[in-house]
Amino acid sequence: MSNGFPDLPQPPPIDGGLRPPKASYERFTRQAVLYLPVVRGGELIGHLWAAESNPKAAGFVRRLAARAAGAEAADVWGRRLDDAYDRGVPALDAIRRWVGAPEDPVGGAVPAGAREYRAANLDALHELTNPGAPVSRGPLVQDGLYPDGTPADRSQGWGPLVSVRPPSYAARTAAPVLFYPVTRGGTVLGYVWASLSEQAAAYLRRAAAGRDGEVAGGLWEARLAHAFGEGVPAADAVRRLRGTPEDPLAGGVAADAQEGRAANLDELDRLARA
């Protein structure tokens, strides 16, 4: 009588316990998306989409205003995408292969010759498909990244530095500075610099290096924080970095790198933005 219904049999145990969710394409992305119209009986019932550069993100956005049963259509496209994922098909190929395929009585079809469109992100596609309808924000990690761009897999990089900087040298100075370029494969990712007269030193990313320059900063700042903890003067700490072997993500400072000088940090900032 533990369940309060003595006349009802106890439910049988679930064989094997809970099963993990089936692996498939990620149904959320923060990237731009490419999408195709899906119609049934001449009516637009939704859009089939794939992330522009994440080969593991794809899905179907149903059109809520469609007279046709969009929920059932979403199930059809979900199964089709699951099948493509199981076969290792990249997301964009998984949606493009359906252009011109015969119309499914439930899922509809992507018309032959349908034009492929681009939306800035998945939110924009949702707004296009269902204007004014609420949109789920999705999981915190999308495309393998946190919202601030930090990789979920830390073997892929340190990502932007945490908001609380570890104990280290001052990050700004008005005094003249010395600096060395941080390079990877011949490309300048940024600069390690130090004040010539104050205990200030840091890494400055090069704007043209984009995200690679940003990711590299984590390791260089960690090295400077370590030197700070050992009581090494700022200028000596940066000079010791010359000859640091090239890291696959953070780059290195060549052993024959020339020590640069700038009248102040603003001058180095201008060099980094050039």
PDB file of C-alpha atoms in Angstrom:
ATOM      1  CA  MET A   1       0.000   0.000   0.000  1.00  0.00           C
ATOM      2  CA  SER A   2       3.005   2.261  -0.228  1.00  0.00           C
ATOM      3  CA  ASN A   3       1.584   3.979  -3.316  1.00  0.00           C
ATOM      4  CA  GLY A   4      -1.882   4.443  -1.807  1.00  0.00           C
ATOM      5  CA  PHE A   5      -3.555   2.232  -4.423  1.00  0.00           C
ATOM      6  CA  PRO A   6      -3.574  -1.350  -3.053  1.00  0.00           C
ATOM      7  CA  ASP A   7      -5.677  -2.690  -5.938  1.00  0.00           C
ATOM      8  CA  LEU A   8      -3.205  -1.599  -8.621  1.00  0.00           C
ATOM      9  CA  PRO A   9      -0.092  -3.621  -9.459  1.00  0.00           C
ATOM     10  CA  GLN A  10       3.288  -2.003  -9.026  1.00  0.00           C
ATOM     11  CA  PRO A  11       4.803  -0.803 -12.314  1.00  0.00           C
ATOM     12  CA  PRO A  12       7.551  -3.045 -13.649  1.00  0.00           C
ATOM     13  CA  PRO A  13      11.120  -1.752 -13.311  1.00  0.00           C
ATOM     14  CA  ILE A  14      12.652  -0.094 -16.353  1.00  0.00           C
ATOM     15  CA  ASP A  15      14.982  -2.592 -17.964  1.00  0.00           C
ATOM     16  CA  GLY A  16      18.530  -1.287 -17.874  1.00  0.00           C
ATOM     17  CA  GLY A  17      17.645   1.936 -16.067  1.00  0.00           C
ATOM     18  CA  LEU A  18      17.811   5.379 -17.632  1.00  0.00           C
ATOM     19  CA  ARG A  19      19.413   5.636 -21.036  1.00  0.00           C
ATOM     20  CA  PRO A  20      21.566   8.576 -22.119  1.00  0.00           C
ATOM     21  CA  PRO A  21      20.040  10.872 -24.752  1.00  0.00           C
ATOM     22  CA  LYS A  22      20.738   9.942 -28.348  1.00  0.00           C
ATOM     23  CA  ALA A  23      23.634  11.860 -29.872  1.00  0.00           C
ATOM     24  CA  SER A  24      22.624  14.214 -32.664  1.00  0.00           C
ATOM     25  CA  TYR A  25      23.279  17.670 -34.057  1.00  0.00           C
ATOM     26  CA  GLU A  26      23.222  20.507 -31.552  1.00  0.00           C
ATOM     27  CA  ARG A  27      19.855  22.245 -31.816  1.00  0.00           C
ATOM     28  CA  PHE A  28      21.246  25.630 -30.757  1.00  0.00           C
ATOM     29  CA  THR A  29      24.034  27.848 -32.078  1.00  0.00           C
ATOM     30  CA  ARG A  30      25.282  31.412 -31.648  1.00  0.00           C
ATOM     31  CA  GLN A  31      26.741  31.413 -35.139  1.00  0.00           C
ATOM     32  CA  ALA A  32      25.143  32.714 -38.303  1.00  0.00           C
ATOM     33  CA  VAL A  33      22.852  30.098 -39.853  1.00  0.00           C
ATOM     34  CA  LEU A  34      22.040  29.046 -43.404  1.00  0.00           C
ATOM     35  CA  TYR A  35      18.452  27.946 -43.915  1.00  0.00           C
ATOM     36  CA  LEU A  36      16.031  26.491 -46.444  1.00  0.00           C
ATOM     37  CA  PRO A  37      12.229  26.754 -46.668  1.00  0.00           C
ATOM     38  CA  VAL A  38      10.134  23.665 -45.961  1.00  0.00           C
ATOM     39  CA  VAL A  39       6.667  23.577 -47.542  1.00  0.00           C
ATOM     40  CA  ARG A  40       3.747  21.165 -47.483  1.00  0.00           C
ATOM     41  CA  GLY A  41       0.882  21.443 -49.896  1.00  0.00           C
ATOM     42  CA  GLY A  42       2.254  24.786 -51.054  1.00  0.00           C
ATOM     43  CA  GLU A  43       2.302  26.245 -47.525  1.00  0.00           C
ATOM     44  CA  LEU A  44       5.474  27.241 -45.673  1.00  0.00           C
ATOM     45  CA  ILE A  45       5.624  25.117 -42.525  1.00  0.00           C
ATOM     46  CA  GLY A  46       9.108  25.941 -41.282  1.00  0.00           C
ATOM     47  CA  HIS A  47      12.794  26.276 -42.018  1.00  0.00           C
ATOM     48  CA  LEU A  48      15.587  23.728 -42.031  1.00  0.00           C
ATOM     49  CA  TRP A  49      18.841  25.277 -40.802  1.00  0.00           C
ATOM     50  CA  ALA A  50      22.512  24.564 -40.173  1.00  0.00           C
ATOM     51  CA  ALA A  51      25.213  26.617 -38.477  1.00  0.00           C
ATOM     52  CA  GLU A  52      27.501  28.391 -40.905  1.00  0.00           C
ATOM     53  CA  SER A  53      30.751  26.938 -39.554  1.00  0.00           C
ATOM     54  CA  ASN A  54      29.815  24.425 -36.852  1.00  0.00           C
ATOM     55  CA  PRO A  55      29.360  21.098 -38.685  1.00  0.00           C
ATOM     56  CA  LYS A  56      27.488  19.657 -35.704  1.00  0.00           C
ATOM     57  CA  ALA A  57      24.631  22.166 -35.340  1.00  0.00           C
ATOM     58  CA  ALA A  58      21.400  21.866 -37.329  1.00  0.00           C
ATOM     59  CA  GLY A  59      17.669  21.807 -36.746  1.00  0.00           C
ATOM     60  CA  PHE A  60      14.153  22.642 -37.880  1.00  0.00           C
ATOM     61  CA  VAL A  61      12.167  25.735 -36.862  1.00  0.00           C
ATOM     62  CA  ARG A  62       8.447  25.131 -37.292  1.00  0.00           C
ATOM     63  CA  ARG A  63       6.147  27.939 -38.372  1.00  0.00           C
ATOM     64  CA  LEU A  64       3.483  28.270 -35.690  1.00  0.00           C
ATOM     65  CA  ALA A  65       1.011  30.043 -37.985  1.00  0.00           C
ATOM     66  CA  ALA A  66       1.000  27.234 -40.543  1.00  0.00           C
ATOM     67  CA  ARG A  67      -2.279  25.390 -40.946  1.00  0.00           C
ATOM     68  CA  ALA A  68      -0.375  22.167 -41.486  1.00  0.00           C
ATOM     69  CA  ALA A  69       0.673  20.219 -38.395  1.00  0.00           C
ATOM     70  CA  GLY A  70       4.142  21.646 -37.797  1.00  0.00           C
ATOM     71  CA  ALA A  71       4.800  19.574 -34.675  1.00  0.00           C
ATOM     72  CA  GLU A  72       4.549  16.324 -36.616  1.00  0.00           C
ATOM     73  CA  ALA A  73       6.720  17.808 -39.358  1.00  0.00           C
ATOM     74  CA  ALA A  74       9.353  18.708 -36.765  1.00  0.00           C
ATOM     75  CA  ASP A  75       9.449  15.053 -35.695  1.00  0.00           C
ATOM     76  CA  VAL A  76      10.064  13.969 -39.289  1.00  0.00           C
ATOM     77  CA  TRP A  77      12.943  16.395 -39.755  1.00  0.00           C
ATOM     78  CA  GLY A  78      14.337  15.513 -36.351  1.00  0.00           C
ATOM     79  CA  ARG A  79      14.548  11.847 -37.336  1.00  0.00           C
ATOM     80  CA  ARG A  80      16.117  12.728 -40.680  1.00  0.00           C
ATOM     81  CA  LEU A  81      18.759  14.860 -39.008  1.00  0.00           C
ATOM     82  CA  ASP A  82      19.450  12.158 -36.421  1.00  0.00           C
ATOM     83  CA  ASP A  83      20.023   9.679 -39.239  1.00  0.00           C
ATOM     84  CA  ALA A  84      22.413  12.055 -41.032  1.00  0.00           C
ATOM     85  CA  TYR A  85      24.324  12.660 -37.792  1.00  0.00           C
ATOM     86  CA  ASP A  86      24.679   8.914 -37.216  1.00  0.00           C
ATOM     87  CA  ARG A  87      26.259   8.648 -40.667  1.00  0.00           C
ATOM     88  CA  GLY A  88      28.705  11.457 -39.938  1.00  0.00           C
ATOM     89  CA  VAL A  89      27.246  13.940 -42.428  1.00  0.00           C
ATOM     90  CA  PRO A  90      28.271  17.596 -41.781  1.00  0.00           C
ATOM     91  CA  ALA A  91      25.311  19.782 -40.822  1.00  0.00           C
ATOM     92  CA  LEU A  92      25.187  21.871 -44.012  1.00  0.00           C
ATOM     93  CA  ASP A  93      25.305  18.781 -46.214  1.00  0.00           C
ATOM     94  CA  ALA A  94      22.579  17.222 -44.077  1.00  0.00           C
ATOM     95  CA  ILE A  95      20.096  19.989 -44.950  1.00  0.00           C
ATOM     96  CA  ARG A  96      21.196  20.588 -48.547  1.00  0.00           C
ATOM     97  CA  ARG A  97      20.664  16.967 -49.526  1.00  0.00           C
ATOM     98  CA  TRP A  98      16.895  17.439 -49.131  1.00  0.00           C
ATOM     99  CA  VAL A  99      16.573  20.138 -51.788  1.00  0.00           C
ATOM    100  CA  GLY A 100      14.274  18.747 -54.478  1.00  0.00           C
ATOM    101  CA  ALA A 101      13.473  15.495 -52.643  1.00  0.00           C
ATOM    102  CA  PRO A 102       9.867  14.205 -52.965  1.00  0.00           C
ATOM    103  CA  GLU A 103       7.381  15.772 -50.570  1.00  0.00           C
ATOM    104  CA  ASP A 104       6.719  13.783 -47.418  1.00  0.00           C
ATOM    105  CA  PRO A 105       2.992  13.699 -46.511  1.00  0.00           C
ATOM    106  CA  VAL A 106       3.848  14.861 -42.978  1.00  0.00           C
ATOM    107  CA  GLY A 107       7.231  16.567 -43.127  1.00  0.00           C
ATOM    108  CA  GLY A 108       6.753  18.373 -46.415  1.00  0.00           C
ATOM    109  CA  ALA A 109       9.695  19.150 -48.678  1.00  0.00           C
ATOM    110  CA  VAL A 110      12.395  21.623 -49.611  1.00  0.00           C
ATOM    111  CA  PRO A 111      11.350  22.654 -53.142  1.00  0.00           C
ATOM    112  CA  ALA A 112      13.673  21.970 -56.054  1.00  0.00           C
ATOM    113  CA  GLY A 113      15.725  25.056 -56.772  1.00  0.00           C
ATOM    114  CA  ALA A 114      14.987  26.534 -53.336  1.00  0.00           C
ATOM    115  CA  ARG A 115      17.289  29.425 -52.508  1.00  0.00           C
ATOM    116  CA  GLU A 116      19.552  29.100 -49.483  1.00  0.00           C
ATOM    117  CA  TYR A 117      19.330  32.104 -47.160  1.00  0.00           C
ATOM    118  CA  ARG A 118      21.525  33.369 -44.335  1.00  0.00           C
ATOM    119  CA  ALA A 119      20.447  34.750 -40.952  1.00  0.00           C
ATOM    120  CA  ALA A 120      22.769  36.532 -38.534  1.00  0.00           C
ATOM    121  CA  ASN A 121      21.889  34.019 -35.820  1.00  0.00           C
ATOM    122  CA  LEU A 122      19.240  31.541 -34.752  1.00  0.00           C
ATOM    123  CA  ASP A 123      17.240  34.233 -32.941  1.00  0.00           C
ATOM    124  CA  ALA A 124      16.893  36.131 -36.221  1.00  0.00           C
ATOM    125  CA  LEU A 125      15.610  33.002 -37.951  1.00  0.00           C
ATOM    126  CA  HIS A 126      13.087  32.400 -35.156  1.00  0.00           C
ATOM    127  CA  GLU A 127      11.859  36.000 -35.478  1.00  0.00           C
ATOM    128  CA  LEU A 128      11.505  35.592 -39.240  1.00  0.00           C
ATOM    129  CA  THR A 129       9.598  32.326 -38.864  1.00  0.00           C
ATOM    130  CA  ASN A 130       7.454  33.307 -35.867  1.00  0.00           C
ATOM    131  CA  PRO A 131       7.450  37.104 -35.387  1.00  0.00           C
ATOM    132  CA  GLY A 132       7.118  38.133 -31.759  1.00  0.00           C
ATOM    133  CA  ALA A 133       7.089  34.582 -30.380  1.00  0.00           C
ATOM    134  CA  PRO A 134       9.278  33.861 -27.322  1.00  0.00           C
ATOM    135  CA  VAL A 135      12.537  32.072 -28.045  1.00  0.00           C
ATOM    136  CA  SER A 136      14.453  29.684 -25.805  1.00  0.00           C
ATOM    137  CA  ARG A 137      17.958  30.903 -25.017  1.00  0.00           C
ATOM    138  CA  GLY A 138      19.280  27.359 -25.163  1.00  0.00           C
ATOM    139  CA  PRO A 139      22.123  25.850 -23.132  1.00  0.00           C
ATOM    140  CA  LEU A 140      24.969  27.917 -21.708  1.00  0.00           C
ATOM    141  CA  VAL A 141      27.526  26.159 -23.912  1.00  0.00           C
ATOM    142  CA  GLN A 142      26.832  26.399 -27.646  1.00  0.00           C
ATOM    143  CA  ASP A 143      29.220  25.582 -30.500  1.00  0.00           C
ATOM    144  CA  GLY A 144      31.610  24.392 -27.801  1.00  0.00           C
ATOM    145  CA  LEU A 145      31.851  27.896 -26.307  1.00  0.00           C
ATOM    146  CA  TYR A 146      30.532  29.806 -23.323  1.00  0.00           C
ATOM    147  CA  PRO A 147      28.758  33.117 -24.115  1.00  0.00           C
ATOM    148  CA  ASP A 148      31.987  35.106 -23.606  1.00  0.00           C
ATOM    149  CA  GLY A 149      33.834  32.915 -26.117  1.00  0.00           C
ATOM    150  CA  THR A 150      35.683  30.747 -23.609  1.00  0.00           C
ATOM    151  CA  PRO A 151      36.087  27.176 -24.945  1.00  0.00           C
ATOM    152  CA  ALA A 152      34.205  24.568 -22.924  1.00  0.00           C
ATOM    153  CA  ASP A 153      37.081  22.205 -23.741  1.00  0.00           C
ATOM    154  CA  ARG A 154      40.044  23.916 -22.068  1.00  0.00           C
ATOM    155  CA  SER A 155      42.465  21.981 -24.267  1.00  0.00           C
ATOM    156  CA  GLN A 156      41.260  24.342 -27.016  1.00  0.00           C
ATOM    157  CA  GLY A 157      42.541  27.405 -25.191  1.00  0.00           C
ATOM    158  CA  TRP A 158      42.219  29.564 -22.130  1.00  0.00           C
ATOM    159  CA  GLY A 159      39.654  31.880 -23.644  1.00  0.00           C
ATOM    160  CA  PRO A 160      39.195  35.441 -22.435  1.00  0.00           C
ATOM    161  CA  LEU A 161      40.669  36.033 -19.005  1.00  0.00           C
ATOM    162  CA  VAL A 162      38.409  35.722 -16.014  1.00  0.00           C
ATOM    163  CA  SER A 163      37.020  38.992 -14.717  1.00  0.00           C
ATOM    164  CA  VAL A 164      39.153  38.782 -11.554  1.00  0.00           C
ATOM    165  CA  ARG A 165      42.757  39.199 -12.669  1.00  0.00           C
ATOM    166  CA  PRO A 166      45.207  37.075 -10.652  1.00  0.00           C
ATOM    167  CA  PRO A 167      47.774  38.971  -8.549  1.00  0.00           C
ATOM    168  CA  SER A 168      50.235  40.402 -11.044  1.00  0.00           C
ATOM    169  CA  TYR A 169      51.940  43.550 -12.253  1.00  0.00           C
ATOM    170  CA  ALA A 170      49.916  46.690 -12.922  1.00  0.00           C
ATOM    171  CA  ALA A 171      48.155  46.468 -16.285  1.00  0.00           C
ATOM    172  CA  ARG A 172      48.558  50.159 -17.174  1.00  0.00           C
ATOM    173  CA  THR A 173      51.362  52.699 -17.041  1.00  0.00           C
ATOM    174  CA  ALA A 174      52.115  56.182 -18.344  1.00  0.00           C
ATOM    175  CA  ALA A 175      55.865  55.499 -18.462  1.00  0.00           C
ATOM    176  CA  PRO A 176      57.908  54.317 -21.475  1.00  0.00           C
ATOM    177  CA  VAL A 177      57.668  50.570 -22.126  1.00  0.00           C
ATOM    178  CA  LEU A 178      59.725  47.781 -23.652  1.00  0.00           C
ATOM    179  CA  PHE A 179      57.998  45.008 -25.590  1.00  0.00           C
ATOM    180  CA  TYR A 180      58.443  41.816 -27.603  1.00  0.00           C
ATOM    181  CA  PRO A 181      56.149  40.391 -30.292  1.00  0.00           C
ATOM    182  CA  VAL A 182      54.367  37.114 -29.551  1.00  0.00           C
ATOM    183  CA  THR A 183      54.242  35.083 -32.749  1.00  0.00           C
ATOM    184  CA  ARG A 184      52.816  31.805 -33.999  1.00  0.00           C
ATOM    185  CA  GLY A 185      53.776  30.464 -37.387  1.00  0.00           C
ATOM    186  CA  GLY A 186      55.199  33.851 -38.316  1.00  0.00           C
ATOM    187  CA  THR A 187      52.001  35.730 -37.402  1.00  0.00           C
ATOM    188  CA  VAL A 188      52.070  38.318 -34.623  1.00  0.00           C
ATOM    189  CA  LEU A 189      49.369  37.485 -32.064  1.00  0.00           C
ATOM    190  CA  GLY A 190      50.169  40.283 -29.627  1.00  0.00           C
ATOM    191  CA  TYR A 191      52.878  41.805 -27.461  1.00  0.00           C
ATOM    192  CA  VAL A 192      54.281  41.235 -23.984  1.00  0.00           C
ATOM    193  CA  TRP A 193      55.362  44.537 -22.485  1.00  0.00           C
ATOM    194  CA  ALA A 194      56.748  46.059 -19.304  1.00  0.00           C
ATOM    195  CA  SER A 195      57.302  49.528 -17.966  1.00  0.00           C
ATOM    196  CA  LEU A 196      60.918  50.655 -17.900  1.00  0.00           C
ATOM    197  CA  SER A 197      60.484  52.399 -14.550  1.00  0.00           C
ATOM    198  CA  GLU A 198      57.401  50.928 -12.845  1.00  0.00           C
ATOM    199  CA  GLN A 199      56.131  47.505 -11.820  1.00  0.00           C
ATOM    200  CA  ALA A 200      53.717  47.242 -14.736  1.00  0.00           C
ATOM    201  CA  ALA A 201      53.599  44.467 -17.334  1.00  0.00           C
ATOM    202  CA  ALA A 202      50.965  42.597 -19.337  1.00  0.00           C
ATOM    203  CA  TYR A 203      50.022  41.026 -22.645  1.00  0.00           C
ATOM    204  CA  LEU A 204      48.418  43.169 -25.350  1.00  0.00           C
ATOM    205  CA  ARG A 205      46.644  41.340 -28.147  1.00  0.00           C
ATOM    206  CA  ARG A 206      47.012  42.460 -31.754  1.00  0.00           C
ATOM    207  CA  ALA A 207      43.619  43.427 -33.170  1.00  0.00           C
ATOM    208  CA  ALA A 208      44.289  41.856 -36.584  1.00  0.00           C
ATOM    209  CA  ALA A 209      44.951  38.479 -34.921  1.00  0.00           C
ATOM    210  CA  GLY A 210      41.305  38.299 -33.861  1.00  0.00           C
ATOM    211  CA  ARG A 211      40.281  35.522 -31.516  1.00  0.00           C
ATOM    212  CA  ASP A 212      43.667  33.799 -31.825  1.00  0.00           C
ATOM    213  CA  GLY A 213      45.303  36.846 -30.288  1.00  0.00           C
ATOM    214  CA  GLU A 214      42.738  36.903 -27.494  1.00  0.00           C
ATOM    215  CA  VAL A 215      43.074  33.214 -26.644  1.00  0.00           C
ATOM    216  CA  ALA A 216      46.864  33.488 -26.541  1.00  0.00           C
ATOM    217  CA  GLY A 217      46.687  36.054 -23.742  1.00  0.00           C
ATOM    218  CA  GLY A 218      45.701  33.611 -21.016  1.00  0.00           C
ATOM    219  CA  LEU A 219      49.024  31.774 -20.983  1.00  0.00           C
ATOM    220  CA  TRP A 220      51.165  34.929 -21.182  1.00  0.00           C
ATOM    221  CA  GLU A 221      49.278  36.584 -18.344  1.00  0.00           C
ATOM    222  CA  ALA A 222      49.691  33.407 -16.287  1.00  0.00           C
ATOM    223  CA  ARG A 223      53.443  33.466 -16.897  1.00  0.00           C
ATOM    224  CA  LEU A 224      53.650  37.091 -15.815  1.00  0.00           C
ATOM    225  CA  ALA A 225      51.559  36.406 -12.710  1.00  0.00           C
ATOM    226  CA  HIS A 226      53.961  33.590 -11.809  1.00  0.00           C
ATOM    227  CA  ALA A 227      56.969  35.908 -12.162  1.00  0.00           C
ATOM    228  CA  PHE A 228      55.188  38.541 -10.078  1.00  0.00           C
ATOM    229  CA  GLY A 229      54.628  35.977  -7.346  1.00  0.00           C
ATOM    230  CA  GLU A 230      58.353  35.244  -7.325  1.00  0.00           C
ATOM    231  CA  GLY A 231      59.182  38.924  -6.914  1.00  0.00           C
ATOM    232  CA  VAL A 232      60.798  39.360 -10.333  1.00  0.00           C
ATOM    233  CA  PRO A 233      60.918  43.018 -11.488  1.00  0.00           C
ATOM    234  CA  ALA A 234      58.495  43.673 -14.355  1.00  0.00           C
ATOM    235  CA  ALA A 235      61.102  44.483 -17.020  1.00  0.00           C
ATOM    236  CA  ASP A 236      63.164  41.406 -16.118  1.00  0.00           C
ATOM    237  CA  ALA A 237      60.049  39.206 -16.202  1.00  0.00           C
ATOM    238  CA  VAL A 238      59.268  40.244 -19.773  1.00  0.00           C
ATOM    239  CA  ARG A 239      62.881  39.994 -20.945  1.00  0.00           C
ATOM    240  CA  ARG A 240      63.002  36.436 -19.594  1.00  0.00           C
ATOM    241  CA  LEU A 241      60.174  35.538 -21.980  1.00  0.00           C
ATOM    242  CA  ARG A 242      62.422  36.009 -25.008  1.00  0.00           C
ATOM    243  CA  GLY A 243      63.207  32.556 -26.363  1.00  0.00           C
ATOM    244  CA  THR A 244      59.986  30.987 -25.027  1.00  0.00           C
ATOM    245  CA  PRO A 245      59.212  28.024 -27.351  1.00  0.00           C
ATOM    246  CA  GLU A 246      56.150  28.378 -29.549  1.00  0.00           C
ATOM    247  CA  ASP A 247      52.955  27.012 -27.992  1.00  0.00           C
ATOM    248  CA  PRO A 248      50.298  25.633 -30.407  1.00  0.00           C
ATOM    249  CA  LEU A 249      47.748  28.133 -29.069  1.00  0.00           C
ATOM    250  CA  ALA A 250      49.645  30.927 -27.335  1.00  0.00           C
ATOM    251  CA  GLY A 251      52.606  31.224 -29.691  1.00  0.00           C
ATOM    252  CA  GLY A 252      56.091  32.129 -28.489  1.00  0.00           C
ATOM    253  CA  VAL A 253      58.740  34.837 -28.360  1.00  0.00           C
ATOM    254  CA  ALA A 254      61.629  34.147 -30.727  1.00  0.00           C
ATOM    255  CA  ALA A 255      65.086  33.861 -29.200  1.00  0.00           C
ATOM    256  CA  ASP A 256      66.350  36.526 -31.614  1.00  0.00           C
ATOM    257  CA  ALA A 257      63.356  38.846 -31.133  1.00  0.00           C
ATOM    258  CA  GLN A 258      64.371  42.488 -30.976  1.00  0.00           C
ATOM    259  CA  GLU A 259      63.372  44.434 -27.885  1.00  0.00           C
ATOM    260  CA  GLY A 260      61.026  47.202 -28.932  1.00  0.00           C
ATOM    261  CA  ARG A 261      60.516  50.509 -27.170  1.00  0.00           C
ATOM    262  CA  ALA A 262      57.483  52.774 -27.030  1.00  0.00           C
ATOM    263  CA  ALA A 263      57.197  56.208 -25.455  1.00  0.00           C
ATOM    264  CA  ASN A 264      54.101  55.039 -23.607  1.00  0.00           C
ATOM    265  CA  LEU A 265      51.443  52.345 -23.651  1.00  0.00           C
ATOM    266  CA  ASP A 266      49.191  54.384 -25.950  1.00  0.00           C
ATOM    267  CA  GLU A 267      51.882  54.213 -28.628  1.00  0.00           C
ATOM    268  CA  LEU A 268      52.033  50.424 -28.283  1.00  0.00           C
ATOM    269  CA  ASP A 269      48.220  50.306 -28.397  1.00  0.00           C
ATOM    270  CA  ARG A 270      48.323  52.053 -31.768  1.00  0.00           C
ATOM    271  CA  LEU A 271      50.838  49.504 -33.050  1.00  0.00           C
ATOM    272  CA  ALA A 272      48.598  46.655 -31.862  1.00  0.00           C
ATOM    273  CA  ARG A 273      45.580  48.139 -33.652  1.00  0.00           C
ATOM    274  CA  ALA A 274      47.420  48.713 -36.937  1.00  0.00           C
TER     275      ALA A 274
END
